[in-house]
Coordinates of C-alpha atoms in Angstrom, one line a residue:
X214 CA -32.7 11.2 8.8
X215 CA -30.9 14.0 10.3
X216 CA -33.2 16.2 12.8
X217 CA -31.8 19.1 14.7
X218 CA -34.6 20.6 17.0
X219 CA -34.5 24.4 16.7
X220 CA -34.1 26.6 20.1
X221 CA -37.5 26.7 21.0
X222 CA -38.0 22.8 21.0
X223 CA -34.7 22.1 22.5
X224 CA -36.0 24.1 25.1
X225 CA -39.3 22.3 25.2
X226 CA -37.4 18.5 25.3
X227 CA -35.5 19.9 28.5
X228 CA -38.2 21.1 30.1
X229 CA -40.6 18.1 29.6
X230 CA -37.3 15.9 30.9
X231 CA -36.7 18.3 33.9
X232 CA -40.1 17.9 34.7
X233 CA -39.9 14.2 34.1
X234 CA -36.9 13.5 36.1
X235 CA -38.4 15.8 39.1
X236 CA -41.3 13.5 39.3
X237 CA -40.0 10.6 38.5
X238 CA -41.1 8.6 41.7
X239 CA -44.3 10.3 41.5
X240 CA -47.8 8.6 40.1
X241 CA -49.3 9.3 37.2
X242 CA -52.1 11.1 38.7
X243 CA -49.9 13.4 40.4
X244 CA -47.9 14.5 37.2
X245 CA -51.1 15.6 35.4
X246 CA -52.0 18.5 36.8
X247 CA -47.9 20.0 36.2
X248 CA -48.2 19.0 32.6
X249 CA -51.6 21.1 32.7
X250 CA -49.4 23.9 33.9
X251 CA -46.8 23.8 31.5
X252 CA -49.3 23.4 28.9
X253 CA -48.1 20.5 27.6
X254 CA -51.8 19.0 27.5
X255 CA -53.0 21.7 25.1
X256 CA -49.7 21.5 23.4
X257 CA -51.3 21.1 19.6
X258 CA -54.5 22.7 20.4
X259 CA -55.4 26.1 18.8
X260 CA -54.1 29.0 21.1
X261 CA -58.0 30.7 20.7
X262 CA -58.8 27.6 22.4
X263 CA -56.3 27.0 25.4
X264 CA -53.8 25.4 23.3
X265 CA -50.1 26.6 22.5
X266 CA -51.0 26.0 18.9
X267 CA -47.8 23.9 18.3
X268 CA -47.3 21.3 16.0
X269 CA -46.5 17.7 15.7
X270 CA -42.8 18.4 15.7
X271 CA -43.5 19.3 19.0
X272 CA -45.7 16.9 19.9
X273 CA -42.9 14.5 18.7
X274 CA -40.2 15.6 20.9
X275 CA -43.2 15.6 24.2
X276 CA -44.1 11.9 23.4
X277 CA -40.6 10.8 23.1
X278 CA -39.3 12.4 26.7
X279 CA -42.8 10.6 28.2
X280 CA -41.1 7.7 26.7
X281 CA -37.9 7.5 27.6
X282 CA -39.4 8.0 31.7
X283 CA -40.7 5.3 33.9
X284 CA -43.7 7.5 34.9
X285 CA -47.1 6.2 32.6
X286 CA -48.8 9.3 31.5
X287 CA -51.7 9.2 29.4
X288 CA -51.1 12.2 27.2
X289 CA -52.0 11.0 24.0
X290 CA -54.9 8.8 25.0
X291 CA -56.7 11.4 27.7
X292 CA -55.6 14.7 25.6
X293 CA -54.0 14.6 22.1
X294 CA -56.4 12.0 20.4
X295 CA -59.4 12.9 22.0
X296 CA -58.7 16.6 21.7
X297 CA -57.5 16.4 18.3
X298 CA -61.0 14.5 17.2
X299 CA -62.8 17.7 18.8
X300 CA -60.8 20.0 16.9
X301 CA -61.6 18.2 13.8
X302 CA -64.6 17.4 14.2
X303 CA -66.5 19.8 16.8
X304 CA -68.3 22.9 16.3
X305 CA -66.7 25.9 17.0
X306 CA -69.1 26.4 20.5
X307 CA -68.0 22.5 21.3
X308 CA -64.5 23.1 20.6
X309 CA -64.6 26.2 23.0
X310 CA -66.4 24.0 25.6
X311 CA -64.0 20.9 25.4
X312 CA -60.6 22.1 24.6
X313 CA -59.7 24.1 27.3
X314 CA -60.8 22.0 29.9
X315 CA -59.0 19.2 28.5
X316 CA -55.7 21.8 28.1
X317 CA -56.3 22.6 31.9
X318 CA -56.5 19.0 33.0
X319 CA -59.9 19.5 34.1
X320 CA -61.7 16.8 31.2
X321 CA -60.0 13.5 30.7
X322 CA -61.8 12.3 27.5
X323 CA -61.2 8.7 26.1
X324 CA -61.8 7.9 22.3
X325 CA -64.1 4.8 22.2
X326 CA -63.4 3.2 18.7
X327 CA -61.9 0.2 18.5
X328 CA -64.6 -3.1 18.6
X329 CA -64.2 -6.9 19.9
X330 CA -63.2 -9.3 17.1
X331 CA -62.6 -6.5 14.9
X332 CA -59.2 -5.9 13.0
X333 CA -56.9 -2.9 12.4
X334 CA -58.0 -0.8 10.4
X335 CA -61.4 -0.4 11.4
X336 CA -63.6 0.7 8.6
X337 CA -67.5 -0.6 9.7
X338 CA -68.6 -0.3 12.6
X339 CA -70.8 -2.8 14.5
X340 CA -72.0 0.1 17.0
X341 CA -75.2 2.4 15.6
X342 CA -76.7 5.9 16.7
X343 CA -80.1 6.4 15.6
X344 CA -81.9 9.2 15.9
X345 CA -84.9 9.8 18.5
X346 CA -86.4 13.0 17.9
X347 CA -84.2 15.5 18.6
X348 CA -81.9 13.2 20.5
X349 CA -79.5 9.9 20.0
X350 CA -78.8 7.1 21.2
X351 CA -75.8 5.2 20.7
X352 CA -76.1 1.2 20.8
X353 CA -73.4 -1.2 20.4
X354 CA -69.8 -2.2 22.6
X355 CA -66.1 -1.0 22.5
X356 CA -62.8 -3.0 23.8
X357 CA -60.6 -2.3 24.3
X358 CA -60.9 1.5 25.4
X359 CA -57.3 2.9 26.6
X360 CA -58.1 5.0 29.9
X361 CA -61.7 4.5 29.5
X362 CA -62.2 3.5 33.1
X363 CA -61.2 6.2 33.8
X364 CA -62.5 8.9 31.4
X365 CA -64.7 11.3 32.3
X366 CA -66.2 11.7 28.6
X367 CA -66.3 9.5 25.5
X368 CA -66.1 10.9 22.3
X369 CA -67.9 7.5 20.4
X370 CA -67.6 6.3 16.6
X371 CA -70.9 5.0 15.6
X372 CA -72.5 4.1 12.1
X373 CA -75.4 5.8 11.2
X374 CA -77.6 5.6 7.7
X375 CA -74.7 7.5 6.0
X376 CA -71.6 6.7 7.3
X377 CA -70.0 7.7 10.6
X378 CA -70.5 10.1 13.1
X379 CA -68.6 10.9 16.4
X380 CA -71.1 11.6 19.0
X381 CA -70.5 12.6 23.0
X382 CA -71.6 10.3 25.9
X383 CA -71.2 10.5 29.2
X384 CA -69.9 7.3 30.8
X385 CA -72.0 7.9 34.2
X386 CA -75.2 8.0 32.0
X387 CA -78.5 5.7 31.6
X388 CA -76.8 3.0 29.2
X389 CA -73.1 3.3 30.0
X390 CA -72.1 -0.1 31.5
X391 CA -68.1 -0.5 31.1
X392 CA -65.8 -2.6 33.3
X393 CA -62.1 -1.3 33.7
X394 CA -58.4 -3.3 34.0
X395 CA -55.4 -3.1 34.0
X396 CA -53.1 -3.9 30.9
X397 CA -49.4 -5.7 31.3
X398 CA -47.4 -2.8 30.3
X399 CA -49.2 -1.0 33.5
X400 CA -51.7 1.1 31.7
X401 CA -55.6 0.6 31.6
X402 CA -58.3 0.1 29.7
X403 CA -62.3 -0.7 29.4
X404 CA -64.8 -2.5 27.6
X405 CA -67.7 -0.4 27.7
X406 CA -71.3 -1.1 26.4
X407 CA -73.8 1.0 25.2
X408 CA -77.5 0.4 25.7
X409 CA -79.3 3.5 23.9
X410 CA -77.1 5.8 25.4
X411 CA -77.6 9.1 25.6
X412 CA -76.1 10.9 22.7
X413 CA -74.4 14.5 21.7
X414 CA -73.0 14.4 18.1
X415 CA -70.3 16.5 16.9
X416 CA -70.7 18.4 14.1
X417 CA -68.8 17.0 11.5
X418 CA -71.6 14.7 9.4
X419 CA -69.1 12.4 8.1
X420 CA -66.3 11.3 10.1
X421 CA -64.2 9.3 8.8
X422 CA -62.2 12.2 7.2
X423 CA -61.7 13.3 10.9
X424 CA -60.9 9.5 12.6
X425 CA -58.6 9.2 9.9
X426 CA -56.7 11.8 10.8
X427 CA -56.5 11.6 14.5
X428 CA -55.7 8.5 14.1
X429 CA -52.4 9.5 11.6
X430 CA -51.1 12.1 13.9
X431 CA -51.6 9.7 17.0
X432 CA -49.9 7.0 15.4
X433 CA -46.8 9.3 15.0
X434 CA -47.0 10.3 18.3
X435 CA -46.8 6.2 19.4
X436 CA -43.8 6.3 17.4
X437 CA -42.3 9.0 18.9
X438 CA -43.3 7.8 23.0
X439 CA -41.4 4.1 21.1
X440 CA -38.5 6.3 20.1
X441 CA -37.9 7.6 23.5
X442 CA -38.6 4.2 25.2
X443 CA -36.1 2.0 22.9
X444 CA -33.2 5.0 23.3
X445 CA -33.8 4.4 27.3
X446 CA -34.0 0.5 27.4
X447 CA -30.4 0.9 25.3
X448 CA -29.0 3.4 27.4
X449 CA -29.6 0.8 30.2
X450 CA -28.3 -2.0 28.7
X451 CA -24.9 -0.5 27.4
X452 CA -24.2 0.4 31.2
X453 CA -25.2 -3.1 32.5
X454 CA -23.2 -4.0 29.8
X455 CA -20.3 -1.6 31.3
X456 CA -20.7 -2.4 34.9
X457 CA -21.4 -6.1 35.1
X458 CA -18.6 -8.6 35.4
X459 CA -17.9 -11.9 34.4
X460 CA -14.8 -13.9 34.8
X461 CA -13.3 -10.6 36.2
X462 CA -14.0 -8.6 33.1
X463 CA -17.1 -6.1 32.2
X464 CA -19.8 -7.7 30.2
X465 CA -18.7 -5.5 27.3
X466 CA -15.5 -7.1 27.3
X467 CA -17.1 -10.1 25.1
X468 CA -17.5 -9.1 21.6
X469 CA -20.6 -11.0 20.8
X470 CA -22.4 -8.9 23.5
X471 CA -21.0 -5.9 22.3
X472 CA -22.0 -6.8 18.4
X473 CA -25.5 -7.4 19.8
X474 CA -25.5 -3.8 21.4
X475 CA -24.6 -2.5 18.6
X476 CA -27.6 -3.8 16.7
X477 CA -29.8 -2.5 19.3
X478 CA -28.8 0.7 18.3
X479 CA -28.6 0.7 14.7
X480 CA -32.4 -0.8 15.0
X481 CA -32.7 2.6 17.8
X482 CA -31.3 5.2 15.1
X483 CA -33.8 3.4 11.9
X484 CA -36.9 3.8 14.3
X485 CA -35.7 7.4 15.3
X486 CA -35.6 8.4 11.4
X487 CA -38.7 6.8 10.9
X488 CA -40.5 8.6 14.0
X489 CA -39.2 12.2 12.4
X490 CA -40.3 11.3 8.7
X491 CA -43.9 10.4 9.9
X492 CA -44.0 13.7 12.4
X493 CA -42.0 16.0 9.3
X494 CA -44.9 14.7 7.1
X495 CA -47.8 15.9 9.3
X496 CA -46.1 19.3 9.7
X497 CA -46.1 19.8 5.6
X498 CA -49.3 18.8 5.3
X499 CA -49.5 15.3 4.4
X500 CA -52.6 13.2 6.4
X501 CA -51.6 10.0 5.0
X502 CA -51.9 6.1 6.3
X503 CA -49.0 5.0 4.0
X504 CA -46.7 7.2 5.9
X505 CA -47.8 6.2 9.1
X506 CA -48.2 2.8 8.0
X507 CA -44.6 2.8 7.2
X508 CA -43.2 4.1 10.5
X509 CA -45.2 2.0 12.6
X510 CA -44.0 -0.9 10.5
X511 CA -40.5 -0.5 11.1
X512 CA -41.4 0.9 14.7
X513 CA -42.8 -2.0 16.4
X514 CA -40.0 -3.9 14.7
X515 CA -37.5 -2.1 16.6
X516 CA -39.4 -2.3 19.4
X517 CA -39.8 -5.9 19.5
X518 CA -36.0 -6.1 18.6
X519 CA -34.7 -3.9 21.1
X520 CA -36.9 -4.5 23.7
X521 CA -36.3 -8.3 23.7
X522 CA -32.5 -8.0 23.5
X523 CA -32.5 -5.3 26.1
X524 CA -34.2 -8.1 28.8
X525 CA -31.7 -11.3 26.8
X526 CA -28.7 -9.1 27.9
X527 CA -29.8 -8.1 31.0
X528 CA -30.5 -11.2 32.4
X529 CA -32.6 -12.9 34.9
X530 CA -33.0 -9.6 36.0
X531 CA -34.4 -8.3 32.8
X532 CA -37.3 -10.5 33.1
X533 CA -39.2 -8.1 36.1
X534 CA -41.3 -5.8 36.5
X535 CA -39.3 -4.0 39.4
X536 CA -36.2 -3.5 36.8
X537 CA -37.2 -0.6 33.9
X538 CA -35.8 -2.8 31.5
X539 CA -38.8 -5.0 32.3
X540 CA -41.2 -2.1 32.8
X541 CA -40.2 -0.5 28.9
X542 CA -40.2 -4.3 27.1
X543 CA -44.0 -4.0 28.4
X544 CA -44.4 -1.0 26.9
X545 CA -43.1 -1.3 23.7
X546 CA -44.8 -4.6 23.4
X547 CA -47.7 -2.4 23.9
X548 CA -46.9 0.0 21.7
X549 CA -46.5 -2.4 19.1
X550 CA -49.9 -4.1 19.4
X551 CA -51.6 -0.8 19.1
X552 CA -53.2 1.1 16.1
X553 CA -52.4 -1.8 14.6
X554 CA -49.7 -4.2 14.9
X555 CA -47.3 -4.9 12.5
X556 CA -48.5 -7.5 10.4
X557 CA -51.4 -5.2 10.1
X558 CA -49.4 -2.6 8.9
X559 CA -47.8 -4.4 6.6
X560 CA -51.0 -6.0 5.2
X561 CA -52.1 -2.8 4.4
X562 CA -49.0 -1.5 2.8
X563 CA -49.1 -4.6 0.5
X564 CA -52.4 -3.5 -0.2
X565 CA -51.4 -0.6 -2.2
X566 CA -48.3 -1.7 -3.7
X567 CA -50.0 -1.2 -6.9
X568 CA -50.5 2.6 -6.5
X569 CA -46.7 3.1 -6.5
X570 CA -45.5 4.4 -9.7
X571 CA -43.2 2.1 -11.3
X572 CA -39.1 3.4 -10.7
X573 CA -37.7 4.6 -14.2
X574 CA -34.3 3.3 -14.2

């Protein structure tokens, strides 16, 4: 699929990977508060709300620079899913409370979803909110939590007598117990459990609708950060490939090595056409988990793909963590294994195989 990025988001992709490159040896902690200025944060927020009011396209081409650099930013976990749930979901006096601080880099939230011994997709939940008078409470656990160690607000999914609702807790409250670590691809994550929690819920009385599509336009921003991570781990490889000698001769010298190279990239360019399809989609309109289902399918079958051949032709030196080649296998390993992996993905797409409208030939 051919994508040419107008002006304007050609001059978004080089500033996110001017940015990028200028902080390169720099912690995560220390690149938030310059993607706060650039507004990158807010990026698909509404503008009446301390967003830029941009869309996934854009969001598309952010997530794939922050993948293609060996800095671990939590954009999508600590600002475009949690912020897009508010949107969705919120009240219009929540949405003007939340939003811009999470634009500004001021609220990290985390979206606590995903349950122990639970599979992808998630459609009960094991975690309730009752009502206490004029207050909730929210009982139940979540694992894992992406950045919920770290979170300074956690927009819950809970099941109450008629369905779903999202509801607001504060991690330091009466309730909150949650115990952080780290994840192999350097990330981090929590498994937090709620004793009759303290409760705010949002307004939207039935959420699914509103998880459902978070949850779309988050897995196409996955694809995209995979996108970017798999074009990087192949750039490397071709110039180890170029530079390395054997028996006096580059690596790339040896046809077999150059036929897998090639394979790596044709695997790169599917994934890319993929990630666009899934981000064009949202832009028109379309909230749909076939669509997402599809590129995260073929996705995190690059990503194994590339990633694994990008550490086979590297090398001993492939296999650690101080080489990127390592650091992006981790991630795209990651990557693969969440929102579903996919063998869930494809579970689901077999699903509804019988939806399709039969091909008049």
């Amino acid at each position: 699929m051919n994508f040419e990025p107008t002006a304007e988001q050609a001059m978004l992709r080089d500033t996110v990977n001017n940015v990028l490159a200028f902080h390169s040896s720099a912690d995560a902690a220390d690149l938030w508060p310059a993607l706060a200025d650039l507004g990158l944060l807010g990026l698909t927020f509404p503008e009446s709300e301390g967003g830029q009011g941009a869309g996934p396209i854009e969001a598309m081409i952010v997530m794939s620079e922050l993948g293609a650099s060996p800095v671990r930013v939590p954009v999508l976990d600590s600002a475009y899913l949690p912020g897009n749930l508010v949107a969705e979901a919120a009240s219009p006096a929540q949405r003007r409370e939340l939003l811009p601080k999470i634009a500004a880099g001021q609220l990290r939230p985390a979206f606590a979803h995903e349950e122990p011994r639970a599979r992808w997709p998630l459609r009960t939940l094991s975690t309730s909110a009752v009502r206490q008078g004029a207050t909730w409470q929210v009982t139940g656990r979540k694992s894992p939590v992406l950045f919920g160690d770290e979170a300074d607000l956690l927009i819950v999914s809970a099941a109450v007598t008629d369905g779903i609702r999202l509801f607001l807790v504060d991690p330091a409250g009466a309730g909150v117990s949650r115990r952080g670590s780290a994840t192999y691809d350097g990330m981090s994550a929590a498994d937090i459990v709620f004793t009759a929690a303290a409760a705010e819920p949002l307004a939207s009385l039935r959420a699914e609708e509103a998880i459902e599509a978070a949850l779309v336009a988050a897995q196409a921003a996955l694809c995209a950060e995979a996108v970017g991570a798999m074009t990087e781990a192949l750039h490397l490889t071709a110039e180890y490939l170029c530079t390395r000698r054997q028996f006096g001769v580059p690596l790339r010298t040896f046809q077999a090595l150059a036929h897998r190279a090639a394979d790596m990239h044709i695997a790169v360019v599917m994934a890319h056409g993929m990630s666009v399809y899934a981000s064009m989609a949202l832009a028109d309109g379309v909230i749909d988990q076939s669509v997402a289902s599809r590129a995260k399918l073929r996705i995190g079958r690059s990503a194994r793909y590339v990633g694994q051949e990008a550490v086979q032709l590297h090398g001993g030196i492939g296999m650690t963590m101080d080489y990127p080649v390592g650091q992006y296998f981790a991630r795209l390993t990651a990557i693969e294994q969440t929102f579903g992996n996919s063998s869930d993905h494809l579970r689901f797409l077999m699903s509804r195989v019988a939806e399709y409208d039969m091909v008049d030939l």
